[in-house]
Amino acid sequence: MGGSTEDTYAPADGRDRDEQGRARNARPRDGLGRPLPYGSAGVDRQPEGVVRTPRETVAEAQALLDTGRPFHAHEVFEDAWKSGPEEERTLWRGLAQLAVGLTHSARGNAAGGARLLRRGAGAVEEWETGQGEDRPYGLDLAGVAAWARELAGRVEEGAAPVDAGAEAPRLTAGGTR
């Protein structure tokens, strides 16, 4: 899996803390964000609290989705949700929920995955209706919502985890793959 070995060993006191003493889980993670044992090679984590332009957010999240890393894409959307203007929070939160829904679906959690996919679809549709804008920053909100609802239905019907990279949505105009 490659990635950084920084902060991969269990701390002497058994508690993961950052430089400011705040609790942080320093265990390495796999591509779907699942914690791995200390000392394992994990994938590089997304830095938290990064302020990006909306188009940078969409591009970075799409790249992560395309490589089967929806958990990491969710973190990119979460940064936009937390740092962006109040009137866009529902949009970014909904996109983060879609990425988490795909994460759960890939982990084999069909009920949680389907629920989050539908919740995220509802949030982006709510934002689209409220704002009267269906393609902010090049996003294809109608296409993304349709993708999420369709995948939610398939996830509930099947017992096997989905392939996150193969099932990743196309966020911008052009619809799903």
Tab-separated table of N, CA and C in Angstrom:
chain	number	residue	atom	x	y	z
A	1	MET	N	0.807	-1.189	0.000
A	1	MET	CA	0.000	0.000	0.000
A	1	MET	C	0.848	1.249	0.000
A	2	GLY	N	2.108	1.142	0.292
A	2	GLY	CA	2.964	2.313	0.296
A	2	GLY	C	2.562	3.291	1.361
A	3	GLY	N	3.004	4.507	1.177
A	3	GLY	CA	2.558	5.556	2.076
A	3	GLY	C	3.572	5.862	3.147
A	4	SER	N	3.225	6.786	3.956
A	4	SER	CA	4.092	7.295	4.994
A	4	SER	C	4.121	6.357	6.194
A	5	THR	N	5.265	6.319	6.857
A	5	THR	CA	5.356	5.563	8.100
A	5	THR	C	5.318	6.500	9.296
A	6	GLU	N	5.163	7.796	9.055
A	6	GLU	CA	5.086	8.777	10.136
A	6	GLU	C	3.914	8.439	11.052
A	7	ASP	N	4.160	8.504	12.350
A	7	ASP	CA	3.132	8.265	13.357
A	7	ASP	C	2.496	6.877	13.238
A	8	THR	N	3.289	5.854	12.876
A	8	THR	CA	2.694	4.532	12.708
A	8	THR	C	2.952	3.607	13.892
A	9	TYR	N	3.683	4.065	14.897
A	9	TYR	CA	3.956	3.198	16.034
A	9	TYR	C	3.133	3.642	17.222
A	10	ALA	N	2.693	2.673	17.996
A	10	ALA	CA	1.866	2.978	19.162
A	10	ALA	C	2.643	3.879	20.106
A	11	PRO	N	2.037	4.944	20.579
A	11	PRO	CA	2.715	5.828	21.511
A	11	PRO	C	2.936	5.121	22.852
A	12	ALA	N	3.978	5.546	23.569
A	12	ALA	CA	4.340	4.892	24.827
A	12	ALA	C	3.198	4.926	25.832
A	13	ASP	N	2.436	6.014	25.858
A	13	ASP	CA	1.346	6.111	26.833
A	13	ASP	C	0.040	5.524	26.314
A	14	GLY	N	0.056	4.973	25.076
A	14	GLY	CA	-1.132	4.353	24.513
A	14	GLY	C	-2.145	5.336	23.959
A	15	ARG	N	-1.814	6.634	23.960
A	15	ARG	CA	-2.765	7.646	23.477
A	15	ARG	C	-2.130	8.434	22.344
A	16	ASP	N	-2.827	8.507	21.221
A	16	ASP	CA	-2.347	9.285	20.079
A	16	ASP	C	-2.680	10.748	20.307
A	17	ARG	N	-1.680	11.611	20.237
A	17	ARG	CA	-1.874	13.051	20.421
A	17	ARG	C	-1.068	13.795	19.356
A	18	ASP	N	-1.598	14.950	18.927
A	18	ASP	CA	-0.825	15.785	18.021
A	18	ASP	C	0.085	16.706	18.834
A	19	GLU	N	0.786	17.616	18.146
A	19	GLU	CA	1.731	18.496	18.819
A	19	GLU	C	1.063	19.380	19.871
A	20	GLN	N	-0.204	19.691	19.703
A	20	GLN	CA	-0.942	20.528	20.648
A	20	GLN	C	-1.617	19.703	21.753
A	21	GLY	N	-1.415	18.403	21.752
A	21	GLY	CA	-1.991	17.558	22.780
A	21	GLY	C	-3.410	17.083	22.497
A	22	ARG	N	-3.959	17.422	21.301
A	22	ARG	CA	-5.314	16.979	20.950
A	22	ARG	C	-5.281	15.509	20.531
A	23	ALA	N	-6.355	14.814	20.858
A	23	ALA	CA	-6.455	13.406	20.485
A	23	ALA	C	-6.473	13.272	18.965
A	24	ARG	N	-5.634	12.424	18.439
A	24	ARG	CA	-5.577	12.123	17.006
A	24	ARG	C	-5.261	10.641	16.862
A	25	ASN	N	-6.018	9.958	16.021
A	25	ASN	CA	-5.735	8.562	15.771
A	25	ASN	C	-4.616	8.505	14.742
A	26	ALA	N	-3.445	8.115	15.183
A	26	ALA	CA	-2.275	8.092	14.317
A	26	ALA	C	-2.056	6.747	13.640
A	27	ARG	N	-2.969	5.797	13.860
A	27	ARG	CA	-2.792	4.500	13.211
A	27	ARG	C	-2.837	4.683	11.700
A	28	PRO	N	-2.028	3.910	10.993
A	28	PRO	CA	-2.109	3.977	9.535
A	28	PRO	C	-3.474	3.488	9.066
A	29	ARG	N	-3.875	3.925	7.886
A	29	ARG	CA	-5.177	3.569	7.327
A	29	ARG	C	-4.997	2.934	5.960
A	30	ASP	N	-5.974	2.101	5.585
A	30	ASP	CA	-5.968	1.548	4.237
A	30	ASP	C	-6.669	2.529	3.301
A	31	GLY	N	-6.815	2.162	2.045
A	31	GLY	CA	-7.416	3.038	1.052
A	31	GLY	C	-8.865	3.376	1.307
A	32	LEU	N	-9.553	2.590	2.140
A	32	LEU	CA	-10.940	2.886	2.492
A	32	LEU	C	-11.060	3.497	3.880
A	33	GLY	N	-9.918	3.943	4.428
A	33	GLY	CA	-9.933	4.646	5.696
A	33	GLY	C	-9.989	3.763	6.923
A	34	ARG	N	-9.901	2.441	6.744
A	34	ARG	CA	-9.940	1.538	7.894
A	34	ARG	C	-8.590	1.559	8.608
A	35	PRO	N	-8.606	1.614	9.946
A	35	PRO	CA	-7.339	1.602	10.674
A	35	PRO	C	-6.624	0.273	10.521
A	36	LEU	N	-5.327	0.349	10.391
A	36	LEU	CA	-4.458	-0.819	10.313
A	36	LEU	C	-3.641	-0.900	11.605
A	37	PRO	N	-3.030	-2.035	11.882
A	37	PRO	CA	-2.197	-2.122	13.077
A	37	PRO	C	-1.021	-1.142	13.002
A	38	TYR	N	-0.602	-0.642	14.168
A	38	TYR	CA	0.579	0.207	14.214
A	38	TYR	C	1.738	-0.514	13.542
A	39	GLY	N	2.544	0.220	12.810
A	39	GLY	CA	3.684	-0.354	12.118
A	39	GLY	C	3.373	-0.848	10.723
A	40	SER	N	2.102	-0.945	10.364
A	40	SER	CA	1.722	-1.368	9.016
A	40	SER	C	1.932	-0.216	8.040
A	41	ALA	N	2.130	-0.567	6.789
A	41	ALA	CA	2.215	0.461	5.751
A	41	ALA	C	0.788	0.811	5.331
A	42	GLY	N	0.435	2.044	5.431
A	42	GLY	CA	-0.891	2.499	5.024
A	42	GLY	C	-0.771	3.469	3.866
A	43	VAL	N	-1.886	3.984	3.442
A	43	VAL	CA	-1.870	5.004	2.389
A	43	VAL	C	-1.722	6.366	3.053
A	44	ASP	N	-1.157	7.300	2.324
A	44	ASP	CA	-1.014	8.649	2.854
A	44	ASP	C	-2.385	9.216	3.169
A	45	ARG	N	-2.487	9.906	4.281
A	45	ARG	CA	-3.740	10.531	4.683
A	45	ARG	C	-3.869	11.888	4.001
A	46	GLN	N	-5.104	12.302	3.878
A	46	GLN	CA	-5.378	13.648	3.389
A	46	GLN	C	-5.092	14.622	4.527
A	47	PRO	N	-4.377	15.694	4.225
A	47	PRO	CA	-4.187	16.686	5.289
A	47	PRO	C	-5.537	17.312	5.635
A	48	GLU	N	-5.734	17.620	6.911
A	48	GLU	CA	-6.999	18.199	7.358
A	48	GLU	C	-6.916	19.713	7.361
A	49	GLY	N	-8.064	20.350	7.146
A	49	GLY	CA	-8.156	21.796	7.267
A	49	GLY	C	-7.585	22.575	6.095
A	50	VAL	N	-7.440	21.934	4.946
A	50	VAL	CA	-6.896	22.614	3.782
A	50	VAL	C	-8.006	23.439	3.125
A	51	VAL	N	-7.705	24.700	2.879
A	51	VAL	CA	-8.669	25.564	2.191
A	51	VAL	C	-8.315	25.544	0.707
A	52	ARG	N	-9.268	25.085	-0.094
A	52	ARG	CA	-9.103	24.994	-1.539
A	52	ARG	C	-10.189	25.819	-2.198
A	53	THR	N	-9.978	26.161	-3.459
A	53	THR	CA	-11.070	26.765	-4.206
A	53	THR	C	-12.095	25.660	-4.459
A	54	PRO	N	-13.332	26.009	-4.737
A	54	PRO	CA	-14.315	24.960	-5.036
A	54	PRO	C	-13.888	24.059	-6.193
A	55	ARG	N	-13.329	24.620	-7.240
A	55	ARG	CA	-12.910	23.787	-8.374
A	55	ARG	C	-11.730	22.883	-7.999
A	56	GLU	N	-10.829	23.359	-7.151
A	56	GLU	CA	-9.742	22.507	-6.662
A	56	GLU	C	-10.312	21.368	-5.818
A	57	THR	N	-11.326	21.661	-5.021
A	57	THR	CA	-11.980	20.641	-4.209
A	57	THR	C	-12.561	19.549	-5.094
A	58	VAL	N	-13.291	19.961	-6.129
A	58	VAL	CA	-13.918	18.995	-7.034
A	58	VAL	C	-12.854	18.157	-7.736
A	59	ALA	N	-11.795	18.801	-8.238
A	59	ALA	CA	-10.749	18.074	-8.967
A	59	ALA	C	-10.019	17.083	-8.061
A	60	GLU	N	-9.674	17.519	-6.841
A	60	GLU	CA	-8.959	16.621	-5.936
A	60	GLU	C	-9.845	15.462	-5.490
A	61	ALA	N	-11.094	15.758	-5.175
A	61	ALA	CA	-12.014	14.690	-4.775
A	61	ALA	C	-12.215	13.697	-5.913
A	62	GLN	N	-12.357	14.189	-7.139
A	62	GLN	CA	-12.539	13.289	-8.279
A	62	GLN	C	-11.328	12.378	-8.450
A	63	ALA	N	-10.130	12.939	-8.326
A	63	ALA	CA	-8.917	12.123	-8.453
A	63	ALA	C	-8.882	11.022	-7.395
A	64	LEU	N	-9.282	11.351	-6.184
A	64	LEU	CA	-9.317	10.344	-5.116
A	64	LEU	C	-10.391	9.292	-5.376
A	65	LEU	N	-11.549	9.715	-5.815
A	65	LEU	CA	-12.618	8.768	-6.154
A	65	LEU	C	-12.166	7.831	-7.274
A	66	ASP	N	-11.520	8.387	-8.282
A	66	ASP	CA	-11.072	7.589	-9.421
A	66	ASP	C	-10.070	6.512	-9.027
A	67	THR	N	-9.323	6.743	-7.949
A	67	THR	CA	-8.332	5.760	-7.503
A	67	THR	C	-8.868	4.880	-6.375
A	68	GLY	N	-10.194	4.892	-6.188
A	68	GLY	CA	-10.811	4.014	-5.201
A	68	GLY	C	-10.595	4.455	-3.770
A	69	ARG	N	-10.478	5.778	-3.536
A	69	ARG	CA	-10.243	6.300	-2.198
A	69	ARG	C	-11.366	7.253	-1.780
A	70	PRO	N	-12.597	6.762	-1.702
A	70	PRO	CA	-13.707	7.648	-1.352
A	70	PRO	C	-13.625	8.207	0.062
A	71	PHE	N	-13.015	7.473	1.000
A	71	PHE	CA	-12.860	7.992	2.356
A	71	PHE	C	-12.034	9.270	2.328
A	72	HIS	N	-11.004	9.283	1.516
A	72	HIS	CA	-10.126	10.446	1.408
A	72	HIS	C	-10.832	11.580	0.661
A	73	ALA	N	-11.646	11.235	-0.324
A	73	ALA	CA	-12.439	12.252	-1.026
A	73	ALA	C	-13.411	12.919	-0.056
A	74	HIS	N	-13.974	12.139	0.848
A	74	HIS	CA	-14.887	12.689	1.855
A	74	HIS	C	-14.167	13.749	2.694
A	75	GLU	N	-12.889	13.513	3.016
A	75	GLU	CA	-12.140	14.480	3.809
A	75	GLU	C	-11.930	15.785	3.043
A	76	VAL	N	-11.744	15.693	1.737
A	76	VAL	CA	-11.599	16.888	0.902
A	76	VAL	C	-12.914	17.669	0.893
A	77	PHE	N	-14.025	16.962	0.716
A	77	PHE	CA	-15.334	17.628	0.762
A	77	PHE	C	-15.605	18.212	2.149
A	78	GLU	N	-15.176	17.513	3.180
A	78	GLU	CA	-15.394	18.003	4.539
A	78	GLU	C	-14.646	19.316	4.775
A	79	ASP	N	-13.441	19.433	4.222
A	79	ASP	CA	-12.718	20.703	4.326
A	79	ASP	C	-13.522	21.836	3.686
A	80	ALA	N	-14.104	21.580	2.519
A	80	ALA	CA	-14.903	22.609	1.837
A	80	ALA	C	-16.149	22.940	2.654
A	81	TRP	N	-16.762	21.938	3.223
A	81	TRP	CA	-17.956	22.106	4.052
A	81	TRP	C	-17.642	22.995	5.255
A	82	LYS	N	-16.497	22.757	5.882
A	82	LYS	CA	-16.153	23.500	7.091
A	82	LYS	C	-15.580	24.889	6.819
A	83	SER	N	-14.921	25.071	5.670
A	83	SER	CA	-14.265	26.358	5.403
A	83	SER	C	-15.017	27.240	4.416
A	84	GLY	N	-15.986	26.668	3.709
A	84	GLY	CA	-16.689	27.417	2.677
A	84	GLY	C	-17.782	28.307	3.239
A	85	PRO	N	-18.407	29.056	2.354
A	85	PRO	CA	-19.495	29.935	2.784
A	85	PRO	C	-20.690	29.137	3.306
A	86	GLU	N	-21.372	29.719	4.255
A	86	GLU	CA	-22.530	29.081	4.897
A	86	GLU	C	-23.535	28.565	3.873
A	87	GLU	N	-23.790	29.337	2.827
A	87	GLU	CA	-24.812	28.954	1.845
A	87	GLU	C	-24.410	27.744	0.994
A	88	GLU	N	-23.156	27.284	1.106
A	88	GLU	CA	-22.719	26.102	0.354
A	88	GLU	C	-22.525	24.876	1.240
A	89	ARG	N	-22.748	25.003	2.513
A	89	ARG	CA	-22.463	23.880	3.422
A	89	ARG	C	-23.296	22.649	3.113
A	90	THR	N	-24.564	22.829	2.768
A	90	THR	CA	-25.408	21.672	2.438
A	90	THR	C	-24.855	20.940	1.217
A	91	LEU	N	-24.361	21.679	0.238
A	91	LEU	CA	-23.786	21.078	-0.967
A	91	LEU	C	-22.583	20.214	-0.605
A	92	TRP	N	-21.613	20.790	0.085
A	92	TRP	CA	-20.383	20.058	0.393
A	92	TRP	C	-20.633	18.930	1.378
A	93	ARG	N	-21.529	19.142	2.337
A	93	ARG	CA	-21.868	18.076	3.273
A	93	ARG	C	-22.504	16.902	2.526
A	94	GLY	N	-23.401	17.202	1.578
A	94	GLY	CA	-24.024	16.151	0.787
A	94	GLY	C	-23.009	15.368	-0.026
A	95	LEU	N	-22.049	16.062	-0.628
A	95	LEU	CA	-21.015	15.375	-1.401
A	95	LEU	C	-20.138	14.524	-0.487
A	96	ALA	N	-19.854	15.024	0.716
A	96	ALA	CA	-19.089	14.231	1.679
A	96	ALA	C	-19.870	12.969	2.063
A	97	GLN	N	-21.174	13.110	2.258
A	97	GLN	CA	-22.000	11.949	2.600
A	97	GLN	C	-22.007	10.929	1.465
A	98	LEU	N	-22.018	11.391	0.222
A	98	LEU	CA	-21.957	10.464	-0.909
A	98	LEU	C	-20.648	9.678	-0.889
A	99	ALA	N	-19.547	10.374	-0.617
A	99	ALA	CA	-18.249	9.697	-0.571
A	99	ALA	C	-18.199	8.695	0.581
A	100	VAL	N	-18.765	9.046	1.724
A	100	VAL	CA	-18.805	8.109	2.854
A	100	VAL	C	-19.733	6.939	2.533
A	101	GLY	N	-20.824	7.206	1.831
A	101	GLY	CA	-21.719	6.130	1.415
A	101	GLY	C	-21.011	5.128	0.519
A	102	LEU	N	-20.197	5.644	-0.409
A	102	LEU	CA	-19.416	4.758	-1.268
A	102	LEU	C	-18.385	4.003	-0.431
A	103	THR	N	-17.785	4.673	0.548
A	103	THR	CA	-16.815	4.022	1.438
A	103	THR	C	-17.467	2.846	2.158
A	104	HIS	N	-18.620	3.085	2.775
A	104	HIS	CA	-19.302	2.002	3.490
A	104	HIS	C	-19.710	0.879	2.541
A	105	SER	N	-20.151	1.223	1.358
A	105	SER	CA	-20.541	0.207	0.377
A	105	SER	C	-19.345	-0.651	-0.020
A	106	ALA	N	-18.182	-0.033	-0.142
A	106	ALA	CA	-16.970	-0.773	-0.497
A	106	ALA	C	-16.469	-1.615	0.674
A	107	ARG	N	-16.763	-1.196	1.881
A	107	ARG	CA	-16.377	-1.965	3.070
A	107	ARG	C	-17.345	-3.117	3.330
A	108	GLY	N	-18.461	-3.178	2.602
A	108	GLY	CA	-19.428	-4.246	2.784
A	108	GLY	C	-20.568	-3.895	3.716
A	109	ASN	N	-20.678	-2.658	4.135
A	109	ASN	CA	-21.769	-2.208	4.999
A	109	ASN	C	-22.897	-1.703	4.105
A	110	ALA	N	-23.714	-2.625	3.614
A	110	ALA	CA	-24.760	-2.282	2.651
A	110	ALA	C	-25.790	-1.320	3.228
A	111	ALA	N	-26.255	-1.571	4.438
A	111	ALA	CA	-27.299	-0.718	5.019
A	111	ALA	C	-26.784	0.706	5.222
A	112	GLY	N	-25.616	0.842	5.825
A	112	GLY	CA	-25.043	2.167	6.056
A	112	GLY	C	-24.677	2.861	4.757
A	113	GLY	N	-24.131	2.102	3.824
A	113	GLY	CA	-23.760	2.676	2.531
A	113	GLY	C	-24.966	3.221	1.791
A	114	ALA	N	-26.016	2.421	1.699
A	114	ALA	CA	-27.228	2.856	0.984
A	114	ALA	C	-27.857	4.060	1.668
A	115	ARG	N	-27.892	4.038	2.996
A	115	ARG	CA	-28.492	5.149	3.742
A	115	ARG	C	-27.728	6.454	3.487
A	116	LEU	N	-26.398	6.406	3.525
A	116	LEU	CA	-25.608	7.613	3.309
A	116	LEU	C	-25.653	8.070	1.851
A	117	LEU	N	-25.690	7.134	0.928
A	117	LEU	CA	-25.825	7.515	-0.481
A	117	LEU	C	-27.135	8.273	-0.703
A	118	ARG	N	-28.205	7.771	-0.133
A	118	ARG	CA	-29.507	8.457	-0.286
A	118	ARG	C	-29.532	9.800	0.445
A	119	ARG	N	-28.952	9.839	1.637
A	119	ARG	CA	-28.907	11.090	2.396
A	119	ARG	C	-28.092	12.143	1.632
A	120	GLY	N	-26.965	11.737	1.083
A	120	GLY	CA	-26.144	12.664	0.299
A	120	GLY	C	-26.857	13.134	-0.953
A	121	ALA	N	-27.543	12.212	-1.626
A	121	ALA	CA	-28.308	12.595	-2.822
A	121	ALA	C	-29.381	13.612	-2.451
A	122	GLY	N	-30.065	13.387	-1.348
A	122	GLY	CA	-31.092	14.323	-0.893
A	122	GLY	C	-30.512	15.688	-0.582
A	123	ALA	N	-29.325	15.721	0.035
A	123	ALA	CA	-28.695	17.001	0.382
A	123	ALA	C	-28.302	17.791	-0.857
A	124	VAL	N	-27.696	17.123	-1.856
A	124	VAL	CA	-27.319	17.881	-3.054
A	124	VAL	C	-28.558	18.327	-3.828
A	125	GLU	N	-29.598	17.514	-3.833
A	125	GLU	CA	-30.846	17.928	-4.477
A	125	GLU	C	-31.493	19.096	-3.725
A	126	GLU	N	-31.450	19.048	-2.403
A	126	GLU	CA	-31.981	20.151	-1.588
A	126	GLU	C	-31.233	21.440	-1.897
A	127	TRP	N	-29.907	21.361	-1.963
A	127	TRP	CA	-29.103	22.542	-2.259
A	127	TRP	C	-29.421	23.071	-3.660
A	128	GLU	N	-29.488	22.148	-4.627
A	128	GLU	CA	-29.784	22.524	-6.013
A	128	GLU	C	-31.132	23.232	-6.103
A	129	THR	N	-32.143	22.691	-5.452
A	129	THR	CA	-33.480	23.294	-5.470
A	129	THR	C	-33.464	24.656	-4.789
A	130	GLY	N	-32.808	24.740	-3.643
A	130	GLY	CA	-32.767	25.987	-2.895
A	130	GLY	C	-31.995	27.084	-3.597
A	131	GLN	N	-30.943	26.702	-4.287
A	131	GLN	CA	-30.101	27.691	-4.966
A	131	GLN	C	-30.518	27.919	-6.416
A	132	GLY	N	-31.261	26.962	-6.980
A	132	GLY	CA	-31.648	27.070	-8.376
A	132	GLY	C	-30.462	26.935	-9.319
A	133	GLU	N	-29.452	26.225	-8.866
A	133	GLU	CA	-28.235	26.060	-9.659
A	133	GLU	C	-27.881	24.581	-9.714
A	134	ASP	N	-27.841	24.012	-10.919
A	134	ASP	CA	-27.601	22.576	-11.015
A	134	ASP	C	-26.180	22.208	-11.408
A	135	ARG	N	-25.342	23.167	-11.764
A	135	ARG	CA	-23.966	22.848	-12.150
A	135	ARG	C	-22.950	23.802	-11.518
A	136	PRO	N	-22.995	23.955	-10.191
A	136	PRO	CA	-21.995	24.820	-9.564
A	136	PRO	C	-20.601	24.210	-9.696
A	137	TYR	N	-19.646	25.032	-10.066
A	137	TYR	CA	-18.251	24.595	-10.176
A	137	TYR	C	-18.092	23.412	-11.121
A	138	GLY	N	-18.988	23.299	-12.087
A	138	GLY	CA	-18.938	22.214	-13.052
A	138	GLY	C	-19.552	20.916	-12.562
A	139	LEU	N	-20.013	20.872	-11.308
A	139	LEU	CA	-20.626	19.658	-10.764
A	139	LEU	C	-21.928	19.345	-11.484
A	140	ASP	N	-22.152	18.089	-11.760
A	140	ASP	CA	-23.408	17.618	-12.341
A	140	ASP	C	-24.245	17.046	-11.202
A	141	LEU	N	-24.942	17.931	-10.502
A	141	LEU	CA	-25.663	17.503	-9.299
A	141	LEU	C	-26.762	16.496	-9.597
A	142	ALA	N	-27.495	16.704	-10.673
A	142	ALA	CA	-28.554	15.746	-11.020
A	142	ALA	C	-27.948	14.375	-11.341
A	143	GLY	N	-26.860	14.370	-12.080
A	143	GLY	CA	-26.196	13.113	-12.413
A	143	GLY	C	-25.618	12.410	-11.199
A	144	VAL	N	-25.024	13.181	-10.286
A	144	VAL	CA	-24.450	12.606	-9.069
A	144	VAL	C	-25.549	12.029	-8.179
A	145	ALA	N	-26.651	12.761	-8.048
A	145	ALA	CA	-27.770	12.262	-7.229
A	145	ALA	C	-28.351	10.982	-7.845
A	146	ALA	N	-28.495	10.953	-9.156
A	146	ALA	CA	-29.020	9.755	-9.821
A	146	ALA	C	-28.059	8.573	-9.625
A	147	TRP	N	-26.760	8.836	-9.759
A	147	TRP	CA	-25.755	7.792	-9.520
A	147	TRP	C	-25.912	7.214	-8.107
A	148	ALA	N	-26.034	8.110	-7.116
A	148	ALA	CA	-26.107	7.678	-5.721
A	148	ALA	C	-27.347	6.822	-5.467
A	149	ARG	N	-28.473	7.239	-5.982
A	149	ARG	CA	-29.709	6.481	-5.758
A	149	ARG	C	-29.651	5.112	-6.445
A	150	GLU	N	-29.081	5.088	-7.639
A	150	GLU	CA	-28.965	3.826	-8.373
A	150	GLU	C	-28.014	2.885	-7.637
A	151	LEU	N	-26.875	3.402	-7.189
A	151	LEU	CA	-25.922	2.567	-6.464
A	151	LEU	C	-26.521	2.093	-5.138
A	152	ALA	N	-27.239	2.954	-4.442
A	152	ALA	CA	-27.874	2.557	-3.178
A	152	ALA	C	-28.784	1.353	-3.391
A	153	GLY	N	-29.561	1.368	-4.466
A	153	GLY	CA	-30.434	0.237	-4.767
A	153	GLY	C	-29.657	-1.034	-5.026
A	154	ARG	N	-28.576	-0.937	-5.790
A	154	ARG	CA	-27.768	-2.125	-6.070
A	154	ARG	C	-27.059	-2.638	-4.835
A	155	VAL	N	-26.582	-1.730	-3.994
A	155	VAL	CA	-25.880	-2.134	-2.772
A	155	VAL	C	-26.817	-2.911	-1.861
A	156	GLU	N	-28.047	-2.448	-1.725
A	156	GLU	CA	-29.022	-3.149	-0.878
A	156	GLU	C	-29.365	-4.529	-1.414
A	157	GLU	N	-29.348	-4.693	-2.722
A	157	GLU	CA	-29.698	-5.984	-3.330
A	157	GLU	C	-28.567	-7.000	-3.267
A	158	GLY	N	-27.321	-6.523	-3.308
A	158	GLY	CA	-26.176	-7.439	-3.337
A	158	GLY	C	-25.557	-7.597	-1.973
A	159	ALA	N	-24.862	-8.705	-1.779
A	159	ALA	CA	-24.245	-8.978	-0.491
A	159	ALA	C	-22.757	-8.622	-0.480
A	160	ALA	N	-22.147	-8.509	-1.639
A	160	ALA	CA	-20.709	-8.288	-1.718
A	160	ALA	C	-20.372	-6.800	-1.708
A	161	PRO	N	-19.218	-6.454	-1.148
A	161	PRO	CA	-18.773	-5.067	-1.211
A	161	PRO	C	-18.581	-4.640	-2.668
A	162	VAL	N	-18.759	-3.362	-2.932
A	162	VAL	CA	-18.557	-2.846	-4.279
A	162	VAL	C	-17.097	-2.433	-4.452
A	163	ASP	N	-16.658	-2.321	-5.669
A	163	ASP	CA	-15.322	-1.822	-5.997
A	163	ASP	C	-15.416	-0.299	-6.048
A	164	ALA	N	-14.816	0.378	-5.079
A	164	ALA	CA	-14.953	1.833	-4.955
A	164	ALA	C	-14.459	2.572	-6.195
A	165	GLY	N	-13.369	2.129	-6.788
A	165	GLY	CA	-12.850	2.803	-7.980
A	165	GLY	C	-13.755	2.601	-9.181
A	166	ALA	N	-14.232	1.388	-9.355
A	166	ALA	CA	-15.098	1.101	-10.505
A	166	ALA	C	-16.462	1.767	-10.363
A	167	GLU	N	-16.924	1.957	-9.134
A	167	GLU	CA	-18.248	2.535	-8.895
A	167	GLU	C	-18.219	4.047	-8.686
A	168	ALA	N	-17.044	4.647	-8.691
A	168	ALA	CA	-16.923	6.081	-8.415
A	168	ALA	C	-17.724	6.906	-9.422
A	169	PRO	N	-18.378	7.943	-8.934
A	169	PRO	CA	-19.149	8.794	-9.843
A	169	PRO	C	-18.266	9.754	-10.611
A	170	ARG	N	-18.790	10.268	-11.709
A	170	ARG	CA	-18.194	11.414	-12.394
A	170	ARG	C	-18.891	12.622	-11.784
A	171	LEU	N	-18.135	13.486	-11.133
A	171	LEU	CA	-18.725	14.619	-10.438
A	171	LEU	C	-19.121	15.756	-11.368
A	172	THR	N	-18.446	15.861	-12.482
A	172	THR	CA	-18.692	16.987	-13.387
A	172	THR	C	-19.533	16.560	-14.571
A	173	ALA	N	-19.926	17.546	-15.352
A	173	ALA	CA	-20.785	17.304	-16.512
A	173	ALA	C	-20.271	16.120	-17.319
A	174	GLY	N	-21.184	15.288	-17.733
A	174	GLY	CA	-20.833	14.081	-18.443
A	174	GLY	C	-21.400	12.878	-17.739
A	175	GLY	N	-21.887	13.078	-16.523
A	175	GLY	CA	-22.562	12.006	-15.797
A	175	GLY	C	-21.627	10.951	-15.271
A	176	THR	N	-22.166	9.796	-14.953
A	176	THR	CA	-21.381	8.695	-14.412
A	176	THR	C	-20.582	8.057	-15.524
A	177	ARG	N	-19.650	7.212	-15.143
A	177	ARG	CA	-18.743	6.587	-16.132
A	177	ARG	C	-19.480	5.710	-17.087
